[in-house]
One Martini backbone bead per residue (centre of mass of N, CA, C, O) as a GRO file, in nm:
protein
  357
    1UNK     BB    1   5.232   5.091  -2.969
    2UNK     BB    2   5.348   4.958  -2.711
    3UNK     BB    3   5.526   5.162  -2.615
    4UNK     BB    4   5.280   5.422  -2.608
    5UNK     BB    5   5.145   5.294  -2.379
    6UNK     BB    6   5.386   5.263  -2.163
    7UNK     BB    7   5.394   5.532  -2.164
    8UNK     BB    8   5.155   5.634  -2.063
    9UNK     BB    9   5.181   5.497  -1.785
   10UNK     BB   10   5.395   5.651  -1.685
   11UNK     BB   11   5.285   5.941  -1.710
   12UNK     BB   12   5.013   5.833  -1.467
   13UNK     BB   13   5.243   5.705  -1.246
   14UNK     BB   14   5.385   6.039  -1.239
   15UNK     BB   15   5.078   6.184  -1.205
   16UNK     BB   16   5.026   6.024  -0.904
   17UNK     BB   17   5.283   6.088  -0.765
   18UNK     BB   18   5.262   6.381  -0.768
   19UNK     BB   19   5.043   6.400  -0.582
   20UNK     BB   20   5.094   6.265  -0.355
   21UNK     BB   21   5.307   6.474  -0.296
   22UNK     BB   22   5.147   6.729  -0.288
   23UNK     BB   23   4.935   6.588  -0.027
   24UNK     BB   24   5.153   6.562   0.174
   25UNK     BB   25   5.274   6.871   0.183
   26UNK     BB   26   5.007   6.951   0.257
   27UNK     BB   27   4.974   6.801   0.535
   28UNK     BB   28   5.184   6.935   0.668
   29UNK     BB   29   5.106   7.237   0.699
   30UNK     BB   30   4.845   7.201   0.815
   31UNK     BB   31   4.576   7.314   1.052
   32UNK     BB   32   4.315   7.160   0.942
   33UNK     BB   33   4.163   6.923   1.052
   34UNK     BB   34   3.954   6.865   0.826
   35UNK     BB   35   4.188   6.949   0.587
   36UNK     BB   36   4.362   6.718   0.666
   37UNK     BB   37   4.181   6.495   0.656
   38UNK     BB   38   4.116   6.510   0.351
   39UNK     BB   39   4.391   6.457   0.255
   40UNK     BB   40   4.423   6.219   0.342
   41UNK     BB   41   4.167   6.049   0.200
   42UNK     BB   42   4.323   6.106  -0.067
   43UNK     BB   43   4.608   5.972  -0.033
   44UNK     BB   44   4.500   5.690   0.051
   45UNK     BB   45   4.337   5.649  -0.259
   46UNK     BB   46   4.629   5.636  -0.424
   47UNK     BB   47   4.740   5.419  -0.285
   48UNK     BB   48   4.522   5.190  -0.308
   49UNK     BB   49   4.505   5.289  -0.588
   50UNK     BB   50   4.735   5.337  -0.842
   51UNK     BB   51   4.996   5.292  -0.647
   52UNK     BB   52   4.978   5.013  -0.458
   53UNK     BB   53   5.024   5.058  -0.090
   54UNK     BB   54   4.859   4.979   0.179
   55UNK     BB   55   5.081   5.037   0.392
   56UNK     BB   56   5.051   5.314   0.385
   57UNK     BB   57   4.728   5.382   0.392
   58UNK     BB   58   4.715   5.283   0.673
   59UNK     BB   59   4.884   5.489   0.818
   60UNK     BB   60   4.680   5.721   0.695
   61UNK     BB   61   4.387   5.614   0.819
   62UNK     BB   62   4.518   5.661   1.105
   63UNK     BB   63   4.578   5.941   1.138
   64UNK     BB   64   4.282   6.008   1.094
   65UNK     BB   65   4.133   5.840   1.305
   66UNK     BB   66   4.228   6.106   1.520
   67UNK     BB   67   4.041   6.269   1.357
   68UNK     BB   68   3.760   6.392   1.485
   69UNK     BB   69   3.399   6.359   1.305
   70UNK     BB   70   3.479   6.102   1.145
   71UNK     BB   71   3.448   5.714   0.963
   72UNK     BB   72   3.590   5.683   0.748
   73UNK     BB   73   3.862   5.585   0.771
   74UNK     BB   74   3.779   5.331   0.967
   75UNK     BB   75   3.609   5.198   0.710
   76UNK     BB   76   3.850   5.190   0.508
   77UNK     BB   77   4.038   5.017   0.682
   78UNK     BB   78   3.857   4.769   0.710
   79UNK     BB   79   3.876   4.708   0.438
   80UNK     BB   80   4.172   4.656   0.393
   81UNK     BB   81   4.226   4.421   0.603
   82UNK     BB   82   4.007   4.208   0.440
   83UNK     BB   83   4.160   4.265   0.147
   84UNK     BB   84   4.478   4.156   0.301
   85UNK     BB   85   4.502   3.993   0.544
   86UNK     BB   86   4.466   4.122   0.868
   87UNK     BB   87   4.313   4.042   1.116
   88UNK     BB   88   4.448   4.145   1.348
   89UNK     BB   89   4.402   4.405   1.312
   90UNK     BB   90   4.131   4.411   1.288
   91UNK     BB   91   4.033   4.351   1.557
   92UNK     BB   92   4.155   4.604   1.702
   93UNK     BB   93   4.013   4.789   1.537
   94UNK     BB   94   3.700   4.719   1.594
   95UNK     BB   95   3.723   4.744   1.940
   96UNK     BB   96   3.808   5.027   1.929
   97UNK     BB   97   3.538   5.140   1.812
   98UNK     BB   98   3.348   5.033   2.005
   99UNK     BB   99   3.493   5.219   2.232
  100UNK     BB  100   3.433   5.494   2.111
  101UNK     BB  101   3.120   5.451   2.044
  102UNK     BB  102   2.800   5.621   2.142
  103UNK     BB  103   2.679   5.348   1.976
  104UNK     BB  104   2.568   5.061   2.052
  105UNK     BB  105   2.491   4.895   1.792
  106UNK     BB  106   2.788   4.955   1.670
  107UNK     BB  107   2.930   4.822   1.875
  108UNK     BB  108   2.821   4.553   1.825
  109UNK     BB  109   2.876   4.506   1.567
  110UNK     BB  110   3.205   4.532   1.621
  111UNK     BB  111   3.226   4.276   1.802
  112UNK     BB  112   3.113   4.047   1.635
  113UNK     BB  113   3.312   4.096   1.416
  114UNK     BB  114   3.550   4.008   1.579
  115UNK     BB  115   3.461   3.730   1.647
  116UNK     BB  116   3.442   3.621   1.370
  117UNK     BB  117   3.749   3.641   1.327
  118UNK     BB  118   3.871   3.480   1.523
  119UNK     BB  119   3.756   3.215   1.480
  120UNK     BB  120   3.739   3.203   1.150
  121UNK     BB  121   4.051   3.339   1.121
  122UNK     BB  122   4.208   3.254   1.425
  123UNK     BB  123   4.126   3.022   1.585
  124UNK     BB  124   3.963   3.198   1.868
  125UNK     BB  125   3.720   3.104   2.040
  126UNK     BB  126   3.755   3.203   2.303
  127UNK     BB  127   3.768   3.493   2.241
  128UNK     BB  128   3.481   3.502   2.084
  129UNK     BB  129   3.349   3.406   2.380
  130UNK     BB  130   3.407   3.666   2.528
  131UNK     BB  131   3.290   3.893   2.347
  132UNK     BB  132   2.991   3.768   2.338
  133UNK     BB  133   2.950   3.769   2.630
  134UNK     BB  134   2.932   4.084   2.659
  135UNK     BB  135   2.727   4.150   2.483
  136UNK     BB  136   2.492   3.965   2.623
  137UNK     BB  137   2.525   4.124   2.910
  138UNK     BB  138   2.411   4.392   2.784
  139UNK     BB  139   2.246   4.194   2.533
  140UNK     BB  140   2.038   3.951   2.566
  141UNK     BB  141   1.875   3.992   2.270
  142UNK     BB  142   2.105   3.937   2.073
  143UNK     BB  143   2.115   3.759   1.797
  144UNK     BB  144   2.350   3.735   1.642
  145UNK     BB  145   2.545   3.638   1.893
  146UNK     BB  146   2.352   3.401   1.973
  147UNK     BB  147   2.446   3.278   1.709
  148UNK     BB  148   2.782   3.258   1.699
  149UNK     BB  149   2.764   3.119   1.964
  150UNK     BB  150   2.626   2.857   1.857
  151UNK     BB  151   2.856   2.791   1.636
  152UNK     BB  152   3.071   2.755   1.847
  153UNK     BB  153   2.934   2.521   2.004
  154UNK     BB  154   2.858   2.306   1.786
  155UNK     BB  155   3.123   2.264   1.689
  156UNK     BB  156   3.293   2.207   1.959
  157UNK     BB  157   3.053   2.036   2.144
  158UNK     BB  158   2.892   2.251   2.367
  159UNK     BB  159   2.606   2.169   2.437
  160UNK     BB  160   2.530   2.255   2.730
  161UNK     BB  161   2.554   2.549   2.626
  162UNK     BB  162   2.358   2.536   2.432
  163UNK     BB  163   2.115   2.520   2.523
  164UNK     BB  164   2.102   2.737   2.726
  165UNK     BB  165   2.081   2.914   2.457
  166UNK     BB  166   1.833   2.843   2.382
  167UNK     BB  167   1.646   2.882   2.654
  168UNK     BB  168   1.725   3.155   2.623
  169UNK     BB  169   1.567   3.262   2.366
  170UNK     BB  170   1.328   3.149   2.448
  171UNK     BB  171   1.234   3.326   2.700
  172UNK     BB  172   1.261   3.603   2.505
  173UNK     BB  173   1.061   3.399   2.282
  174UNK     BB  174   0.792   3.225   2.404
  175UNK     BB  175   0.590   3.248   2.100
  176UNK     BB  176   0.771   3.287   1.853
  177UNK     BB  177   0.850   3.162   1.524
  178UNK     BB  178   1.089   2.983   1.653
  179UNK     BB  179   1.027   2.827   1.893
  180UNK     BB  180   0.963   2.548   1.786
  181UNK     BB  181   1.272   2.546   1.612
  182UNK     BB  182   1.430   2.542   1.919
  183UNK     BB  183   1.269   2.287   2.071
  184UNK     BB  184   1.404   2.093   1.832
  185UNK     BB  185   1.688   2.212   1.913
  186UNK     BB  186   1.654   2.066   2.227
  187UNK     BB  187   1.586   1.786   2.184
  188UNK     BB  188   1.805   1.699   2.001
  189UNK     BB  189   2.011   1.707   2.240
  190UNK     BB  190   1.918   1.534   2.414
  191UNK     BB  191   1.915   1.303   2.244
  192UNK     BB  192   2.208   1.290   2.062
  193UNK     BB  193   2.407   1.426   2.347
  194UNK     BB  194   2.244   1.366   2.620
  195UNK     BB  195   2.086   1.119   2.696
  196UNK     BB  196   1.756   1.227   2.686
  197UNK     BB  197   1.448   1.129   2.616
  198UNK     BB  198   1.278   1.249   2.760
  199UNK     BB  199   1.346   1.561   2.755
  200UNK     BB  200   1.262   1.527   2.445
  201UNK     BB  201   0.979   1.465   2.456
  202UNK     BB  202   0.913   1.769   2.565
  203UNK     BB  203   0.983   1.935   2.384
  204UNK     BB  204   0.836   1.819   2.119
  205UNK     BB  205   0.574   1.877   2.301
  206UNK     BB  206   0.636   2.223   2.273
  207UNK     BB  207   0.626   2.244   2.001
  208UNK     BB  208   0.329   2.144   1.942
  209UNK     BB  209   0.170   2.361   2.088
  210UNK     BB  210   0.264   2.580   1.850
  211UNK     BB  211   0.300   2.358   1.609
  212UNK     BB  212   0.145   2.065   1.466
  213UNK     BB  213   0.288   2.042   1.191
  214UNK     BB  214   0.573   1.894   1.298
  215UNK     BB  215   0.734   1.667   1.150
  216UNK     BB  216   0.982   1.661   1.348
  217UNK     BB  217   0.836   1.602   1.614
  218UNK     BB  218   0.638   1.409   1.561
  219UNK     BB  219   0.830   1.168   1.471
  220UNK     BB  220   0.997   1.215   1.767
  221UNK     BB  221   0.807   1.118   1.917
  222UNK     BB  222   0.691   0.836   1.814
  223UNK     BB  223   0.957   0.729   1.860
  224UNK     BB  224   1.049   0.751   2.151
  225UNK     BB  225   0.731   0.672   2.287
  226UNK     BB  226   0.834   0.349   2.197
  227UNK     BB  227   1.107   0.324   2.383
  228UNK     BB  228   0.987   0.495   2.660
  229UNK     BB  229   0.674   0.399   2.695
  230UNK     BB  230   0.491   0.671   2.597
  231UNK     BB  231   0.174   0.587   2.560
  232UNK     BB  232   0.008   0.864   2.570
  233UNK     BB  233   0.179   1.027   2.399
  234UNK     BB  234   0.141   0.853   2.139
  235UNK     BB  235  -0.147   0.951   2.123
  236UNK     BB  236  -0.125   1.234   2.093
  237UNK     BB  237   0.064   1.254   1.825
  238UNK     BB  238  -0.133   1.074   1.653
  239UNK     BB  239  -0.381   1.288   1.644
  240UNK     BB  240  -0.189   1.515   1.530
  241UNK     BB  241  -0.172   1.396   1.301
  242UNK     BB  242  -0.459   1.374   1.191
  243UNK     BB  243  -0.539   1.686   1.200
  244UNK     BB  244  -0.332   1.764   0.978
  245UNK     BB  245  -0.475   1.601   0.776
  246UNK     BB  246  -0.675   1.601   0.467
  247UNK     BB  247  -0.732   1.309   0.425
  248UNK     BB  248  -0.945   1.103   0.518
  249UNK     BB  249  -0.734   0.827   0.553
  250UNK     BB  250  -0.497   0.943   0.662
  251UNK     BB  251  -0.650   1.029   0.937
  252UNK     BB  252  -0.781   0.714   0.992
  253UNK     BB  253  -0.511   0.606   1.042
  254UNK     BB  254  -0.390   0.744   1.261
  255UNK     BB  255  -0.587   0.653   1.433
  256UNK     BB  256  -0.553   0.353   1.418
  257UNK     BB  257  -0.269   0.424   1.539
  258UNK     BB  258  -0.392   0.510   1.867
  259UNK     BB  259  -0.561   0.248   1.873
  260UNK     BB  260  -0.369   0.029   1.901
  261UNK     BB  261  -0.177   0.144   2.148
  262UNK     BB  262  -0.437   0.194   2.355
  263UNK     BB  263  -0.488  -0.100   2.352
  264UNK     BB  264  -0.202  -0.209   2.459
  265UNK     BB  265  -0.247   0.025   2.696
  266UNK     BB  266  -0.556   0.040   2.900
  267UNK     BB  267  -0.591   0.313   3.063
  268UNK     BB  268  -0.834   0.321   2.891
  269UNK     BB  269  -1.144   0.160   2.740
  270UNK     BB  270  -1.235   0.349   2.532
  271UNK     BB  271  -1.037   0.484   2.360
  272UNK     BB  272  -1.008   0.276   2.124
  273UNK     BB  273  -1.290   0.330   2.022
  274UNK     BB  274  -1.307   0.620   1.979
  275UNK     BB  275  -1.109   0.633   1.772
  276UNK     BB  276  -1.215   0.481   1.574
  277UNK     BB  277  -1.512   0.636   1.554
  278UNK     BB  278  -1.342   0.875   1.438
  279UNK     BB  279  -1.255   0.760   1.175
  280UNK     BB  280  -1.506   0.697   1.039
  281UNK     BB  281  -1.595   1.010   1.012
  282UNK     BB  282  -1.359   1.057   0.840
  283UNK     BB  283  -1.378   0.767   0.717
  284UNK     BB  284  -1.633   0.588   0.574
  285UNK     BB  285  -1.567   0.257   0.555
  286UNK     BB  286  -1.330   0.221   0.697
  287UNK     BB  287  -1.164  -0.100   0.745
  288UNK     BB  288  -0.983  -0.075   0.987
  289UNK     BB  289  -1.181   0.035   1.207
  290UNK     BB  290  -1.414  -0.204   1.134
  291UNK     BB  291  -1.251  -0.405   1.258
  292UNK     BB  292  -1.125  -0.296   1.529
  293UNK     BB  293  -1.404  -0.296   1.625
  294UNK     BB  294  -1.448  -0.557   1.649
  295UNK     BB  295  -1.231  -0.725   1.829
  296UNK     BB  296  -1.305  -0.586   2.059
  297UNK     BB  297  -1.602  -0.667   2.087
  298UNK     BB  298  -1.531  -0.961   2.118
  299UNK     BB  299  -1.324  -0.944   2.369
  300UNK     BB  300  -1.552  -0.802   2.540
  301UNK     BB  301  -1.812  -0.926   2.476
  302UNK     BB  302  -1.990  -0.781   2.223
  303UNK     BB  303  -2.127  -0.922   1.973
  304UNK     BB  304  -2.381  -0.686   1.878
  305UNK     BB  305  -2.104  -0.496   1.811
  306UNK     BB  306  -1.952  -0.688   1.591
  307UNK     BB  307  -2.204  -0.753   1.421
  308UNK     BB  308  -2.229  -0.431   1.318
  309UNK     BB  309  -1.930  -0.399   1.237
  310UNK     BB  310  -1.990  -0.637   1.003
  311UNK     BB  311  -2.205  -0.467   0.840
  312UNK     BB  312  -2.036  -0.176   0.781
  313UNK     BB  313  -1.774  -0.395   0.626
  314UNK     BB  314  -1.981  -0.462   0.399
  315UNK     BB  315  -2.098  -0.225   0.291
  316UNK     BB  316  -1.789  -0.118   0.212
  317UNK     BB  317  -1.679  -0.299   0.042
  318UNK     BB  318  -1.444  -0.279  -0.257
  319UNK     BB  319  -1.527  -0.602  -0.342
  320UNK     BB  320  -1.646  -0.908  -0.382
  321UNK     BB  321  -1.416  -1.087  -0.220
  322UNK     BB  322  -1.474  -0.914   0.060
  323UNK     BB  323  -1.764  -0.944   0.088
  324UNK     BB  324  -1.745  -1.260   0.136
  325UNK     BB  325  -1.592  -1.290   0.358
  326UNK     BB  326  -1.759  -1.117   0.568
  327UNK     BB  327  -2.002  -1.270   0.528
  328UNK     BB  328  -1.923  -1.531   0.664
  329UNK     BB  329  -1.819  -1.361   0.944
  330UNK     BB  330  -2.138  -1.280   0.958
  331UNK     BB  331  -2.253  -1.567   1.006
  332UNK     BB  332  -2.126  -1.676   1.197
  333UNK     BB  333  -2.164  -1.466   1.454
  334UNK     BB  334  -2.454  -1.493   1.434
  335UNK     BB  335  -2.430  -1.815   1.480
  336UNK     BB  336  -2.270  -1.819   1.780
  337UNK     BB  337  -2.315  -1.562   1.917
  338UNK     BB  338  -2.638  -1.505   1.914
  339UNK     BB  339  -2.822  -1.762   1.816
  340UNK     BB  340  -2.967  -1.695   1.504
  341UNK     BB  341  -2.883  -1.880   1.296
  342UNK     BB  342  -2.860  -1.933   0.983
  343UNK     BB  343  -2.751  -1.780   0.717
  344UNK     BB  344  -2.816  -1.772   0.394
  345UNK     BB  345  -2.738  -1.514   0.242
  346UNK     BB  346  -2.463  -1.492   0.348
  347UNK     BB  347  -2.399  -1.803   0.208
  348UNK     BB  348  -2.404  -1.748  -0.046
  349UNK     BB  349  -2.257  -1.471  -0.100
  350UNK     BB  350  -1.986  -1.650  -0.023
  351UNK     BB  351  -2.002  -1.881  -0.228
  352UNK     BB  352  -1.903  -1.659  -0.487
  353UNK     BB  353  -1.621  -1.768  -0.366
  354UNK     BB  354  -1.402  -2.018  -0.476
  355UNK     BB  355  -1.268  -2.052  -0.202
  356UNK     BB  356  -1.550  -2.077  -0.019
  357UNK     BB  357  -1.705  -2.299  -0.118
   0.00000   0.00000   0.00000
């Protein structure tokens, strides 16, 4: 059984070989350009297929690629230098294929595939980057190119050349869908490889400008503004928090530390107050809001507005032991600060909590 297969095998293989024989010999003899590449193309299917040649194959697609107005043998070429490891003749195939056709979209991706070839197997990103700059220079909107260019400049850890191919994309489509997340890695570049805090700090905040939820840009932005004392920026960027956030004391949180930074660094002297009732509207008898409240009427010597503040945090409290505490609060404050004498009700209320009593 072994025997008749073996022969089956040998008797396939040298009617494989006789054929390739018969279609040389018609190439040789052939005179119609047409029928001349149409027989090297079958030709070199049999090199390539059950003769298992591909070096004869590659010379007979050469050929063929010489009889113009058919692109197939140059694409059976490049599929077999890419499936045989032969980067080298890929790149001059490639490129060569570039410069003859009139197909401009054809030439600019053969050259980008040729630059790809360079870089990641043939280890030579300057030439890489000399094809792609060509490229640029022709269709300075080419996608692809500006995609390559940029992991070449990554890898390399060519920030500012990278940087510069950011804000040429950005410049091309300065409102478009990536604007955004290209906006975030000219931040992070700034940030992170050219030591230019505040220029990352703008970077982050045009990104926010076209897409408030951006939590990459948020939070880099309040990182940043926080060291680098850009206490206006760090209060809108909290307030954009705010916005964003769906759950009501979520959102009053955030406004809270708004609050917070304003209050600590008070060039509007409303705006920590604004801020704070603004928490409130979004989350009634949030207490962060209403404690930040009293303390600051407290500060501000604003007693009857402190004391209000603290009638609003006793009515929200939501422990019996918060609200004794507040009544407590709001008992002093009264008597104190008002002149009111004591509450007797509020201090029974106090009273209710042996802690307090």
């Amino acid at each position: 059984l072994a025997c008749g297969k073996l022969q089956a095998l040998r008797q396939g293989a040298q009617r494989f070989a006789g054929e390739a024989e018969l279609l040389a010999s018609q190439v040789r003899v052939t005179r119609d350009p047409g029928t001349r590449h149409h027989l090297l193309l079958e030709l070199a299917r049999l090199k390539l297929g059950p003769l298992q040649t591909p070096n004869e194959a590659a010379e007979l697609l050469d050929q063929a690629r010489e009889i113009e107005g058919n692109r197939t043998a140059s694409a059976l070429l490049i599929d077999l230098y890419r499936h045989t490891g032969r980067p080298m003749e890929l790149v001059e195939l490639l490129l060569s294929e570039a410069a003859d056709t009139e197909d401009a979209d054809e030439a600019m991706a053969r050259r980008i595939q040729a630059a790809t070839v360079l870089d990641e197997q043939m280890g030579e990103p300057g030439r890489a980057l000399e094809i792609l700059g060509t490229v640029l220079e022709a269709t300075p909107s080419a996608v692809e190119a500006i995609r390559a260019t940029g992991r070449i400049y990554h890898r390399l850890e060519r920030w500012r050349e990278l940087l510069e191919l950011h804000q040429h994309e950005l410049r091309l489509r300065p409102r478009g869908p990536d604007a955004p997340e290209l906006m975030c890695r000219i931040g992070r570049i700034h940030e992170e490889h050219l030591g230019q805090p505040s220029e990352a700090i703008d970077s982050y905040l045009d990104a926010l400008q076209l897409d408030a939820s951006s939590t990459v840009a948020l939070e880099a932005v309040e990182r940043l503004s926080r060291t680098e004392h850009r206490f206006e920026d760090l209060v809108k960027v909290l307030r954009l928090h705010a916005e964003i956030r769906t759950e009501p004391q979520a959102r009053a949180g955030a406004l809270c530390r708004a609050a917070e930074v304003a209050d600590a660094h008070p060039d509007d002297a409303d705006l920590c107050s604004q801020l704070l009732e603004e928490a409130q509207e979004h989350a009634p008898g949030y207490a962060p809001a209403l404690f930040g409240l009293y303390q600051i009427h407290m500060r501000r010597r604003q007693p009857a507005k402190a004391v209000a503040a603290l009638e609003r945090l006793r009515l929200a409290a939501g422990s019996s032991s918060e609200r004794c505490i507040v009544s407590l609060q709001l008992a002093r404050a009264a008597q104190y600060r008002l002149n009111k004498g004591p509450a007797p009700e509020l201090l029974e209320e106090a009273a209710a909590n042996p802690e307090l009593a």
